[in-house]
PDB file of C-alpha atoms in Angstrom:
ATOM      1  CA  UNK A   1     -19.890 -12.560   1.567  1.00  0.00           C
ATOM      2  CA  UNK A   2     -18.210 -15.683   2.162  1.00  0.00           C
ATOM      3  CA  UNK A   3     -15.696 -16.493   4.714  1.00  0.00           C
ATOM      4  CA  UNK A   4     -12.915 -17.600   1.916  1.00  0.00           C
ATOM      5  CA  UNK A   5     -13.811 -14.076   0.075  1.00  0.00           C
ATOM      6  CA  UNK A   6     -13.217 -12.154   3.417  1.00  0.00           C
ATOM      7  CA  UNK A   7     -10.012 -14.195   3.576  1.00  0.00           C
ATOM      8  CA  UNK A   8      -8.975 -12.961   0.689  1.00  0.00           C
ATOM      9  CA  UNK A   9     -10.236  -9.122   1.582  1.00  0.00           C
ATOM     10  CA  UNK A  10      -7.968 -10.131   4.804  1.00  0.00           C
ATOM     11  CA  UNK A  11      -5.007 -10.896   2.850  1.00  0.00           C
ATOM     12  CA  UNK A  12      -4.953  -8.144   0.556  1.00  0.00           C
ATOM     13  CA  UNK A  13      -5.014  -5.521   3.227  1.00  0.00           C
ATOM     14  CA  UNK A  14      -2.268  -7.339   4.899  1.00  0.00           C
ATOM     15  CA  UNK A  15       0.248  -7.173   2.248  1.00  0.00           C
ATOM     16  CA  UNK A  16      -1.138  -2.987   1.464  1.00  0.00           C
ATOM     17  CA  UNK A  17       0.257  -2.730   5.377  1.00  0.00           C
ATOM     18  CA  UNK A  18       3.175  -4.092   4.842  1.00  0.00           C
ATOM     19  CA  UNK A  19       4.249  -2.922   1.840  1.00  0.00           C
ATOM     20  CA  UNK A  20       3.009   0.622   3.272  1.00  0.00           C
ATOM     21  CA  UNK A  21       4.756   0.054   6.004  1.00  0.00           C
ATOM     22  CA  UNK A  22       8.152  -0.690   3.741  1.00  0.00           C
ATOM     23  CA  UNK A  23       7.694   2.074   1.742  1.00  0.00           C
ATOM     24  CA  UNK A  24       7.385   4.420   4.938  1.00  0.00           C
ATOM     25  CA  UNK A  25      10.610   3.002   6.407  1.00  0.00           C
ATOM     26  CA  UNK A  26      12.580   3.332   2.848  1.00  0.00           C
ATOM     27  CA  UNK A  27      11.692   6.769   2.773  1.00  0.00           C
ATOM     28  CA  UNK A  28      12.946   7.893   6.251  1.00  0.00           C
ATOM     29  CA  UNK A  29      16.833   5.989   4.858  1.00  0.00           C
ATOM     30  CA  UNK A  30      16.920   8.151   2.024  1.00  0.00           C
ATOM     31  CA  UNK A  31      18.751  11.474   1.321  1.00  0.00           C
ATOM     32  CA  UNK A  32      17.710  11.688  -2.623  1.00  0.00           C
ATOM     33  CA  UNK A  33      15.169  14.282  -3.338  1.00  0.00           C
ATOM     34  CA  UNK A  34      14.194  12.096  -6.376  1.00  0.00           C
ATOM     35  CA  UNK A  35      13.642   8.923  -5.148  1.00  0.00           C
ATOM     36  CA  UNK A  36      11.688  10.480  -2.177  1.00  0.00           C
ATOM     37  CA  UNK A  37       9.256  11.754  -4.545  1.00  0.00           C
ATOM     38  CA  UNK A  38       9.141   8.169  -6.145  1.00  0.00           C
ATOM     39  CA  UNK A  39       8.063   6.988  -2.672  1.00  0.00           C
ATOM     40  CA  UNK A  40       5.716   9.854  -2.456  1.00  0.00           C
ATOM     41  CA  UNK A  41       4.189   8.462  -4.935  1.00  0.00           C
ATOM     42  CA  UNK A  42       3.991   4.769  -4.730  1.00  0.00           C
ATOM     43  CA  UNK A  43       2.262   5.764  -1.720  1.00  0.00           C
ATOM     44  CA  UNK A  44      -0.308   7.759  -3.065  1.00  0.00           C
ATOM     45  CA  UNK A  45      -0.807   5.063  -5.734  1.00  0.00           C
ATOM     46  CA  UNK A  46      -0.976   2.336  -2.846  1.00  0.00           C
ATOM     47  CA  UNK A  47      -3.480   4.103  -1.178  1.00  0.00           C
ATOM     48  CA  UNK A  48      -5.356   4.860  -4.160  1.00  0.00           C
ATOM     49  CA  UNK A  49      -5.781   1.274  -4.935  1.00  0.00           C
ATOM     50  CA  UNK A  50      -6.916   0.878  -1.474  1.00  0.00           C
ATOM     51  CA  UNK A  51      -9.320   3.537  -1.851  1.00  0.00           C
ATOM     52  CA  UNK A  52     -11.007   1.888  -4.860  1.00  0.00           C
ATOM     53  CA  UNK A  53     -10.773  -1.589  -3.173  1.00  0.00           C
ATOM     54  CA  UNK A  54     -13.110  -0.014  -0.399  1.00  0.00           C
ATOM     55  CA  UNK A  55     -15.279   1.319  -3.013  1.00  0.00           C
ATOM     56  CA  UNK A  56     -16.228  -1.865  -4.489  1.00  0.00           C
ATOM     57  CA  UNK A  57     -17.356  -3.392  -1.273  1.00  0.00           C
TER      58      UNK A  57
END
């Protein structure tokens, strides 16, 4: 693997952090049942996509 294609490896795990990391902090601000269950899932979609990320390397 090339150092510009673990770059890019590098960058797309940084921005699954931090938009992780947003979606965390979102969820601990909100009182509605329904949009907790949104986050619930953009998580387990988020993580998902990492999960198959790993699986192609």
């Amino acid at each position: 693997m090339s150092s510009k294609e673990l770059l890019y490896i590098e960058d797309f795990l940084g921005h699954e952090e931090y938009f992780l990391q947003h979606l965390c902090e979102t969820k601990e601000c909100l009182d509605d049942e329904k949009l907790e269950k949104l986050i619930n899932k953009l998580e387990k979609k988020n993580q998902d996509l990492v999960n198959k990320f790993f699986g192609l390397l």
